[in-house]
PDB file of C-alpha atoms and ligand atoms in Angstrom:
ATOM      1  CA  MET N  22      -4.180  -3.226  11.847  1.00  0.00           C
ATOM      2  CA  ASP N  23      -7.194  -1.410  13.198  1.00  0.00           C
ATOM      3  CA  ILE N  24     -10.642  -2.341  12.060  1.00  0.00           C
ATOM      4  CA  PHE N  25     -11.145   0.855  10.075  1.00  0.00           C
ATOM      5  CA  VAL N  26      -8.084   0.210   7.913  1.00  0.00           C
ATOM      6  CA  LEU N  27      -9.145  -3.405   7.459  1.00  0.00           C
ATOM      7  CA  LEU N  28     -12.622  -2.382   6.356  1.00  0.00           C
ATOM      8  CA  CYS N  29     -11.192   0.178   3.929  1.00  0.00           C
ATOM      9  CA  LEU N  30      -8.997  -2.534   2.409  1.00  0.00           C
ATOM     10  CA  MET N  31     -12.029  -4.754   1.981  1.00  0.00           C
ATOM     11  CA  PHE N  32     -14.047  -1.966   0.409  1.00  0.00           C
ATOM     12  CA  THR N  33     -11.355  -1.540  -2.208  1.00  0.00           C
ATOM     13  CA  ALA N  34     -11.062  -5.255  -3.001  1.00  0.00           C
ATOM     14  CA  THR N  35     -11.358  -5.487  -6.753  1.00  0.00           C
ATOM     15  CA  SER N  36     -11.710  -9.203  -7.349  1.00  0.00           C
ATOM     16  CA  ALA N  37     -15.105 -10.554  -8.346  1.00  0.00           C
ATOM     17  CA  ALA N  38     -17.410 -11.649  -5.575  1.00  0.00           C
ATOM     18  CA  ALA N  39     -16.873 -15.253  -4.602  1.00  0.00           C
ATOM     19  CA  ARG N  40     -19.882 -17.524  -4.756  1.00  0.00           C
ATOM     20  CA  GLY N  41     -22.064 -16.623  -1.782  1.00  0.00           C
ATOM     21  CA  VAL N  42     -19.743 -13.846  -0.605  1.00  0.00           C
ATOM     22  CA  ALA N  43     -20.823 -10.272  -1.330  1.00  0.00           C
ATOM     23  CA  PHE N  44     -18.100  -7.626  -1.298  1.00  0.00           C
ATOM     24  CA  ASP N  45     -20.281  -4.555  -0.664  1.00  0.00           C
ATOM     25  CA  PRO N  46     -19.678  -2.635   2.601  1.00  0.00           C
ATOM     26  CA  LYS N  47     -23.026  -3.596   4.158  1.00  0.00           C
ATOM     27  CA  ALA N  48     -22.374  -7.286   3.539  1.00  0.00           C
ATOM     28  CA  VAL N  49     -18.886  -6.964   5.033  1.00  0.00           C
ATOM     29  CA  ASP N  50     -20.353  -5.277   8.151  1.00  0.00           C
ATOM     30  CA  GLN N  51     -22.909  -8.065   8.518  1.00  0.00           C
ATOM     31  CA  TRP N  52     -20.159 -10.612   8.074  1.00  0.00           C
ATOM     32  CA  PHE N  53     -18.154  -9.024  10.922  1.00  0.00           C
ATOM     33  CA  GLU N  54     -21.245  -9.035  13.168  1.00  0.00           C
ATOM     34  CA  SER N  55     -21.766 -12.752  12.486  1.00  0.00           C
ATOM     35  CA  LEU N  56     -18.159 -13.532  13.525  1.00  0.00           C
ATOM     36  CA  SER N  57     -18.952 -13.713  17.227  1.00  0.00           C
ATOM     37  CA  TYR N  58     -20.865 -16.930  16.458  1.00  0.00           C
ATOM     38  CA  ALA N  59     -18.368 -18.243  13.930  1.00  0.00           C
ATOM     39  CA  LYS N  60     -15.722 -20.866  14.440  1.00  0.00           C
ATOM     40  CA  GLU N  61     -12.371 -20.693  12.683  1.00  0.00           C
ATOM     41  CA  ARG N  62     -11.692 -23.475  10.234  1.00  0.00           C
ATOM     42  CA  VAL N  63      -8.653 -24.847   8.465  1.00  0.00           C
ATOM     43  CA  THR N  64      -8.499 -25.042   4.672  1.00  0.00           C
ATOM     44  CA  LYS N  65      -5.699 -26.806   2.828  1.00  0.00           C
ATOM     45  CA  LEU N  66      -4.873 -26.046  -0.787  1.00  0.00           C
ATOM     46  CA  HIS N  67      -2.481 -27.738  -3.174  1.00  0.00           C
ATOM     47  CA  PHE N  68      -1.391 -26.462  -6.583  1.00  0.00           C
ATOM     48  CA  TYR N  69       1.537 -26.005  -8.954  1.00  0.00           C
ATOM     49  CA  PHE N  70       2.916 -22.591  -9.844  1.00  0.00           C
ATOM     50  CA  HIS N  71       4.415 -21.980 -13.302  1.00  0.00           C
ATOM     51  CA  ASP N  72       7.185 -19.403 -13.546  1.00  0.00           C
ATOM     52  CA  ILE N  73       8.243 -18.835 -17.155  1.00  0.00           C
ATOM     53  CA  ALA N  74      10.925 -16.159 -17.348  1.00  0.00           C
ATOM     54  CA  LYS N  75      11.903 -16.549 -21.029  1.00  0.00           C
ATOM     55  CA  GLY N  76      10.429 -17.305 -24.427  1.00  0.00           C
ATOM     56  CA  LYS N  77       7.320 -16.187 -26.305  1.00  0.00           C
ATOM     57  CA  ASN N  78       4.829 -16.379 -23.451  1.00  0.00           C
ATOM     58  CA  PRO N  79       6.620 -15.452 -20.228  1.00  0.00           C
ATOM     59  CA  THR N  80       4.625 -15.346 -16.980  1.00  0.00           C
ATOM     60  CA  ALA N  81       7.182 -13.157 -15.153  1.00  0.00           C
ATOM     61  CA  LEU N  82       9.041 -10.125 -16.465  1.00  0.00           C
ATOM     62  CA  GLN N  83      11.968  -8.321 -14.923  1.00  0.00           C
ATOM     63  CA  ILE N  84      10.854  -4.738 -14.255  1.00  0.00           C
ATOM     64  CA  ALA N  85      13.901  -3.312 -12.448  1.00  0.00           C
ATOM     65  CA  GLN N  86      17.443  -4.005 -11.376  1.00  0.00           C
ATOM     66  CA  SER N  87      20.242  -2.250  -9.507  1.00  0.00           C
ATOM     67  CA  ASN N  88      23.534  -1.199 -11.023  1.00  0.00           C
ATOM     68  CA  ILE N  89      25.264  -4.198  -9.371  1.00  0.00           C
ATOM     69  CA  THR N  90      22.638  -6.842 -10.236  1.00  0.00           C
ATOM     70  CA  SER N  91      24.436  -8.144 -13.325  1.00  0.00           C
ATOM     71  CA  LYS N  92      27.685  -8.615 -11.319  1.00  0.00           C
ATOM     72  CA  SER N  93      25.994 -10.066  -8.231  1.00  0.00           C
ATOM     73  CA  SER N  94      26.145 -13.864  -7.749  1.00  0.00           C
ATOM     74  CA  THR N  95      22.639 -13.651  -6.234  1.00  0.00           C
ATOM     75  CA  SER N  96      21.250 -11.139  -8.799  1.00  0.00           C
ATOM     76  CA  PHE N  97      20.726  -8.791  -5.869  1.00  0.00           C
ATOM     77  CA  GLY N  98      18.288  -6.000  -6.725  1.00  0.00           C
ATOM     78  CA  SER N  99      16.517  -7.767  -9.574  1.00  0.00           C
ATOM     79  CA  LEU N 100      12.753  -7.243  -9.368  1.00  0.00           C
ATOM     80  CA  SER N 101      10.116  -9.072 -11.436  1.00  0.00           C
ATOM     81  CA  MET N 102       6.358  -8.704 -11.847  1.00  0.00           C
ATOM     82  CA  ALA N 103       4.450 -11.918 -12.397  1.00  0.00           C
ATOM     83  CA  ASP N 104       1.050 -13.280 -13.376  1.00  0.00           C
ATOM     84  CA  GLU N 105       1.566 -17.005 -13.161  1.00  0.00           C
ATOM     85  CA  PRO N 106      -0.936 -19.807 -13.674  1.00  0.00           C
ATOM     86  CA  LEU N 107      -1.710 -22.115 -10.755  1.00  0.00           C
ATOM     87  CA  THR N 108      -2.669 -25.606 -11.868  1.00  0.00           C
ATOM     88  CA  VAL N 109      -4.002 -28.784 -10.274  1.00  0.00           C
ATOM     89  CA  GLY N 110      -1.180 -30.925 -11.647  1.00  0.00           C
ATOM     90  CA  PRO N 111       2.429 -30.204 -12.603  1.00  0.00           C
ATOM     91  CA  GLU N 112       1.668 -29.945 -16.347  1.00  0.00           C
ATOM     92  CA  LEU N 113       0.918 -26.463 -17.637  1.00  0.00           C
ATOM     93  CA  ASN N 114      -2.043 -27.920 -19.545  1.00  0.00           C
ATOM     94  CA  SER N 115      -3.711 -29.294 -16.396  1.00  0.00           C
ATOM     95  CA  THR N 116      -6.745 -27.461 -14.921  1.00  0.00           C
ATOM     96  CA  ILE N 117      -6.018 -23.855 -13.919  1.00  0.00           C
ATOM     97  CA  VAL N 118      -7.358 -22.971 -10.451  1.00  0.00           C
ATOM     98  CA  GLY N 119      -6.040 -19.417 -10.277  1.00  0.00           C
ATOM     99  CA  HIS N 120      -3.076 -17.140 -10.769  1.00  0.00           C
ATOM    100  CA  ALA N 121      -0.253 -15.817  -8.588  1.00  0.00           C
ATOM    101  CA  GLN N 122      -0.063 -12.100  -9.273  1.00  0.00           C
ATOM    102  CA  GLY N 123       2.612  -9.896  -7.750  1.00  0.00           C
ATOM    103  CA  MET N 124       6.293  -9.287  -7.390  1.00  0.00           C
ATOM    104  CA  TYR N 125       9.402 -11.119  -6.407  1.00  0.00           C
ATOM    105  CA  GLY N 126      12.845  -9.645  -6.002  1.00  0.00           C
ATOM    106  CA  SER N 127      16.317 -10.766  -5.080  1.00  0.00           C
ATOM    107  CA  ALA N 128      16.879  -9.425  -1.556  1.00  0.00           C
ATOM    108  CA  SER N 129      19.961 -11.291  -0.324  1.00  0.00           C
ATOM    109  CA  PHE N 130      23.650 -10.665  -1.057  1.00  0.00           C
ATOM    110  CA  SER N 131      24.777 -14.049   0.273  1.00  0.00           C
ATOM    111  CA  GLU N 132      22.402 -16.625  -1.268  1.00  0.00           C
ATOM    112  CA  ILE N 133      19.365 -16.632  -3.539  1.00  0.00           C
ATOM    113  CA  GLY N 134      16.733 -15.251  -1.175  1.00  0.00           C
ATOM    114  CA  LEU N 135      13.681 -13.809  -2.853  1.00  0.00           C
ATOM    115  CA  LEU N 136      11.265 -11.392  -1.289  1.00  0.00           C
ATOM    116  CA  MET N 137       7.854 -12.680  -2.446  1.00  0.00           C
ATOM    117  CA  ALA N 138       4.815 -10.381  -2.428  1.00  0.00           C
ATOM    118  CA  LEU N 139       2.063 -12.274  -4.235  1.00  0.00           C
ATOM    119  CA  ASN N 140      -1.691 -12.519  -4.325  1.00  0.00           C
ATOM    120  CA  PHE N 141      -3.121 -15.935  -5.134  1.00  0.00           C
ATOM    121  CA  VAL N 142      -6.245 -15.094  -7.136  1.00  0.00           C
ATOM    122  CA  PHE N 143      -8.477 -18.157  -7.260  1.00  0.00           C
ATOM    123  CA  THR N 144     -10.924 -18.855 -10.087  1.00  0.00           C
ATOM    124  CA  GLY N 145     -11.957 -22.430  -9.363  1.00  0.00           C
ATOM    125  CA  GLY N 146     -15.195 -23.606  -7.742  1.00  0.00           C
ATOM    126  CA  GLU N 147     -16.048 -22.311  -4.260  1.00  0.00           C
ATOM    127  CA  TYR N 148     -12.876 -20.160  -4.139  1.00  0.00           C
ATOM    128  CA  ASN N 149     -13.675 -18.296  -7.376  1.00  0.00           C
ATOM    129  CA  GLY N 150     -13.039 -14.576  -6.762  1.00  0.00           C
ATOM    130  CA  SER N 151     -11.327 -15.099  -3.395  1.00  0.00           C
ATOM    131  CA  THR N 152      -7.687 -14.239  -2.783  1.00  0.00           C
ATOM    132  CA  LEU N 153      -4.852 -15.071  -0.390  1.00  0.00           C
ATOM    133  CA  SER N 154      -1.866 -12.762   0.121  1.00  0.00           C
ATOM    134  CA  LEU N 155       1.618 -14.174   0.587  1.00  0.00           C
ATOM    135  CA  LEU N 156       4.503 -12.111   1.930  1.00  0.00           C
ATOM    136  CA  GLY N 157       7.706 -13.931   2.729  1.00  0.00           C
ATOM    137  CA  ARG N 158      11.254 -15.010   2.037  1.00  0.00           C
ATOM    138  CA  ASN N 159      11.943 -17.673  -0.562  1.00  0.00           C
ATOM    139  CA  PRO N 160      15.468 -19.179  -0.521  1.00  0.00           C
ATOM    140  CA  THR N 161      14.913 -21.102  -3.768  1.00  0.00           C
ATOM    141  CA  SER N 162      17.945 -23.378  -3.409  1.00  0.00           C
ATOM    142  CA  LYS N 163      16.442 -25.003  -0.286  1.00  0.00           C
ATOM    143  CA  GLU N 164      14.225 -28.073  -0.778  1.00  0.00           C
ATOM    144  CA  TYR N 165      11.325 -26.656   1.265  1.00  0.00           C
ATOM    145  CA  ARG N 166      10.571 -22.947   1.676  1.00  0.00           C
ATOM    146  CA  GLU N 167       8.037 -21.711   4.180  1.00  0.00           C
ATOM    147  CA  MET N 168       6.288 -18.392   3.633  1.00  0.00           C
ATOM    148  CA  PRO N 169       3.557 -16.646   5.639  1.00  0.00           C
ATOM    149  CA  ILE N 170       0.048 -16.108   4.298  1.00  0.00           C
ATOM    150  CA  VAL N 171      -0.815 -12.731   5.775  1.00  0.00           C
ATOM    151  CA  GLY N 172      -4.425 -12.250   4.740  1.00  0.00           C
ATOM    152  CA  GLY N 173      -7.178 -12.907   2.270  1.00  0.00           C
ATOM    153  CA  SER N 174     -10.469 -11.799   0.748  1.00  0.00           C
ATOM    154  CA  GLY N 175     -13.800 -13.409  -0.073  1.00  0.00           C
ATOM    155  CA  VAL N 176     -14.049 -16.823   1.584  1.00  0.00           C
ATOM    156  CA  PHE N 177     -10.555 -16.169   2.935  1.00  0.00           C
ATOM    157  CA  ARG N 178     -11.374 -12.971   4.886  1.00  0.00           C
ATOM    158  CA  LEU N 179      -9.042 -12.597   7.900  1.00  0.00           C
ATOM    159  CA  ALA N 180      -7.027 -15.639   6.762  1.00  0.00           C
ATOM    160  CA  ARG N 181      -3.604 -16.364   8.112  1.00  0.00           C
ATOM    161  CA  GLY N 182      -1.467 -19.357   7.454  1.00  0.00           C
ATOM    162  CA  VAL N 183       1.557 -20.953   5.921  1.00  0.00           C
ATOM    163  CA  ALA N 184       2.618 -21.782   2.370  1.00  0.00           C
ATOM    164  CA  THR N 185       5.301 -24.377   1.737  1.00  0.00           C
ATOM    165  CA  ALA N 186       6.971 -24.377  -1.656  1.00  0.00           C
ATOM    166  CA  LYS N 187       9.039 -27.142  -3.227  1.00  0.00           C
ATOM    167  CA  THR N 188      10.608 -26.936  -6.675  1.00  0.00           C
ATOM    168  CA  TYR N 189       9.190 -29.617  -8.975  1.00  0.00           C
ATOM    169  CA  LEU N 190      11.209 -28.656 -12.067  1.00  0.00           C
ATOM    170  CA  PHE N 191      13.764 -25.960 -12.824  1.00  0.00           C
ATOM    171  CA  ASN N 192      15.396 -25.503 -16.217  1.00  0.00           C
ATOM    172  CA  VAL N 193      17.760 -22.527 -16.528  1.00  0.00           C
ATOM    173  CA  THR N 194      17.939 -22.830 -20.337  1.00  0.00           C
ATOM    174  CA  SER N 195      14.199 -22.600 -20.900  1.00  0.00           C
ATOM    175  CA  GLY N 196      13.685 -20.270 -17.897  1.00  0.00           C
ATOM    176  CA  ILE N 197      10.903 -22.535 -16.609  1.00  0.00           C
ATOM    177  CA  ALA N 198      10.331 -23.263 -12.930  1.00  0.00           C
ATOM    178  CA  ILE N 199       7.402 -25.354 -11.724  1.00  0.00           C
ATOM    179  CA  VAL N 200       6.878 -25.113  -7.980  1.00  0.00           C
ATOM    180  CA  GLU N 201       4.572 -27.253  -5.858  1.00  0.00           C
ATOM    181  CA  TYR N 202       2.680 -25.288  -3.196  1.00  0.00           C
ATOM    182  CA  HIS N 203       0.869 -26.574  -0.125  1.00  0.00           C
ATOM    183  CA  VAL N 204      -1.095 -23.805   1.582  1.00  0.00           C
ATOM    184  CA  THR N 205      -2.804 -24.188   4.959  1.00  0.00           C
ATOM    185  CA  VAL N 206      -4.908 -21.308   6.253  1.00  0.00           C
ATOM    186  CA  LEU N 207      -7.065 -20.550   9.256  1.00  0.00           C
ATOM    187  CA  HIS N 208     -10.134 -18.488   8.373  1.00  0.00           C
ATOM    188  CA  TYR N 209     -13.813 -18.189   9.222  1.00  0.00           C
TER     189      TYR N 209
HETATM  190  C1  NAG O  21      25.735   2.411  -8.436  1.00  0.00           C
HETATM  191  O1  NAG O  21      25.015   3.596  -8.180  1.00  0.00           O
HETATM  192  C2  NAG O  21      25.478   4.280  -7.007  1.00  0.00           C
HETATM  193  C3  NAG O  21      24.523   5.443  -6.740  1.00  0.00           C
HETATM  194  O2  NAG O  21      24.310   6.185  -7.905  1.00  0.00           O
HETATM  195  C4  NAG O  21      26.921   4.738  -7.206  1.00  0.00           C
HETATM  196  O3  NAG O  21      27.386   5.382  -6.041  1.00  0.00           O
HETATM  197  C5  NAG O  21      27.794   3.510  -7.482  1.00  0.00           C
HETATM  198  O4  NAG O  21      29.097   3.885  -7.783  1.00  0.00           O
HETATM  199  C6  NAG O  21      27.215   2.714  -8.663  1.00  0.00           C
HETATM  200  N1  NAG O  21      27.964   1.445  -8.742  1.00  0.00           N
HETATM  201  C7  NAG O  21      28.350   0.921  -9.901  1.00  0.00           C
HETATM  202  C8  NAG O  21      29.072  -0.391  -9.827  1.00  0.00           C
HETATM  203  O5  NAG O  21      28.129   1.476 -10.984  1.00  0.00           O
HETATM  204  C1  NAG O  22      -0.283 -32.103 -21.558  1.00  0.00           C
HETATM  205  O1  NAG O  22       1.115 -31.998 -21.735  1.00  0.00           O
HETATM  206  C2  NAG O  22       1.798 -33.245 -21.695  1.00  0.00           C
HETATM  207  C3  NAG O  22       3.290 -33.001 -21.843  1.00  0.00           C
HETATM  208  O2  NAG O  22       3.689 -31.750 -21.409  1.00  0.00           O
HETATM  209  C4  NAG O  22       1.303 -34.151 -22.799  1.00  0.00           C
HETATM  210  O3  NAG O  22       1.937 -35.431 -22.676  1.00  0.00           O
HETATM  211  C5  NAG O  22      -0.207 -34.321 -22.679  1.00  0.00           C
HETATM  212  O4  NAG O  22      -0.686 -35.042 -23.779  1.00  0.00           O
HETATM  213  C6  NAG O  22      -0.903 -32.960 -22.644  1.00  0.00           C
HETATM  214  N1  NAG O  22      -2.318 -33.164 -22.383  1.00  0.00           N
HETATM  215  C7  NAG O  22      -3.273 -32.516 -23.071  1.00  0.00           C
HETATM  216  C8  NAG O  22      -4.688 -32.813 -22.664  1.00  0.00           C
HETATM  217  O5  NAG O  22      -3.001 -31.709 -23.950  1.00  0.00           O
HETATM  218  C1  NAG O  23     -15.967 -17.240 -11.553  1.00  0.00           C
HETATM  219  O1  NAG O  23     -16.636 -16.008 -11.373  1.00  0.00           O
HETATM  220  C2  NAG O  23     -16.740 -15.267 -12.585  1.00  0.00           C
HETATM  221  C3  NAG O  23     -17.310 -13.882 -12.243  1.00  0.00           C
HETATM  222  O2  NAG O  23     -18.245 -13.941 -11.226  1.00  0.00           O
HETATM  223  C4  NAG O  23     -17.589 -16.044 -13.582  1.00  0.00           C
HETATM  224  O3  NAG O  23     -17.675 -15.321 -14.800  1.00  0.00           O
HETATM  225  C5  NAG O  23     -16.927 -17.386 -13.836  1.00  0.00           C
HETATM  226  O4  NAG O  23     -17.724 -18.177 -14.695  1.00  0.00           O
HETATM  227  C6  NAG O  23     -16.707 -18.145 -12.529  1.00  0.00           C
HETATM  228  N1  NAG O  23     -15.917 -19.340 -12.786  1.00  0.00           N
HETATM  229  C7  NAG O  23     -16.208 -20.526 -12.239  1.00  0.00           C
HETATM  230  C8  NAG O  23     -15.263 -21.643 -12.569  1.00  0.00           C
HETATM  231  O5  NAG O  23     -17.137 -20.685 -11.469  1.00  0.00           O
HETATM  232  C1  NAG O  24      15.690 -27.438 -20.661  1.00  0.00           C
HETATM  233  O1  NAG O  24      15.117 -26.626 -21.655  1.00  0.00           O
HETATM  234  C2  NAG O  24      15.795 -26.699 -22.892  1.00  0.00           C
HETATM  235  C3  NAG O  24      15.207 -25.612 -23.823  1.00  0.00           C
HETATM  236  O2  NAG O  24      13.815 -25.731 -23.892  1.00  0.00           O
HETATM  237  C4  NAG O  24      15.658 -28.110 -23.450  1.00  0.00           C
HETATM  238  O3  NAG O  24      16.331 -28.201 -24.686  1.00  0.00           O
HETATM  239  C5  NAG O  24      16.247 -29.093 -22.424  1.00  0.00           C
HETATM  240  O4  NAG O  24      16.014 -30.412 -22.878  1.00  0.00           O
HETATM  241  C6  NAG O  24      15.610 -28.898 -21.067  1.00  0.00           C
HETATM  242  N1  NAG O  24      16.330 -29.707 -20.089  1.00  0.00           N
HETATM  243  C7  NAG O  24      15.721 -30.637 -19.365  1.00  0.00           C
HETATM  244  C8  NAG O  24      16.585 -31.371 -18.379  1.00  0.00           C
HETATM  245  O5  NAG O  24      14.523 -30.873 -19.472  1.00  0.00           O
END
């Protein structure tokens, strides 16, 4: 991605400014100039993701499907839009640190293999207003799934890293999945 495109993306970032991080174009320019003195650091995050596909207060809604989805053993072609709470502990009533907003769709004919395109939008503490973008493949029947973090905003500008997901609870009847995420990112 060339620097012009990157800057344009940052100019259009809509999330609130993180503490100490201004999102205006001049501040972004100054931030880039300061990078030659900056050292990359590693940040590790841990949270639980709550996917509720049924009931009164769903966090993910199916928005499209193909004409073979209902007959497909992998629900191929099903696409959902989600705004899911991220919490410190596995209980939905534990402290919320952000939301996962985006889409996931069934993209494999042979096994459950989701295409995940999500933004983690953080609201807690020093990460308030900063985001990380995840784009990857999620074979949900596997114990551990690894997905790339392809970028970020706010304190996570120019981030890249890895998210590992592990199902903590899955109940087909209630449509509830709780997934434990460990995210490790390199950023400035
Ligand atoms: C699905 O739609 C395609 C394109 O319109 C059509 O060719 C195909 O026959 C349809 N398949 C089924 C199972 O309805
Ligand atoms: C949170 O939920 C759990 C069960 O889901 C319950 O045992 C606990 O009392 C709840 N805590 C609060 C503070 O509501
Ligand atoms: C996060 O930022 C928003 C907007 O700047 C502010 O209203 C909110 O109180 C902040 N939350 C925390 C936990 O700092
Ligand atoms: C799954 O959810 C259903 C409906 O809420 C509930 O009756 C059932 O006890 C749950 N199963 C487990 C193993 O928690």
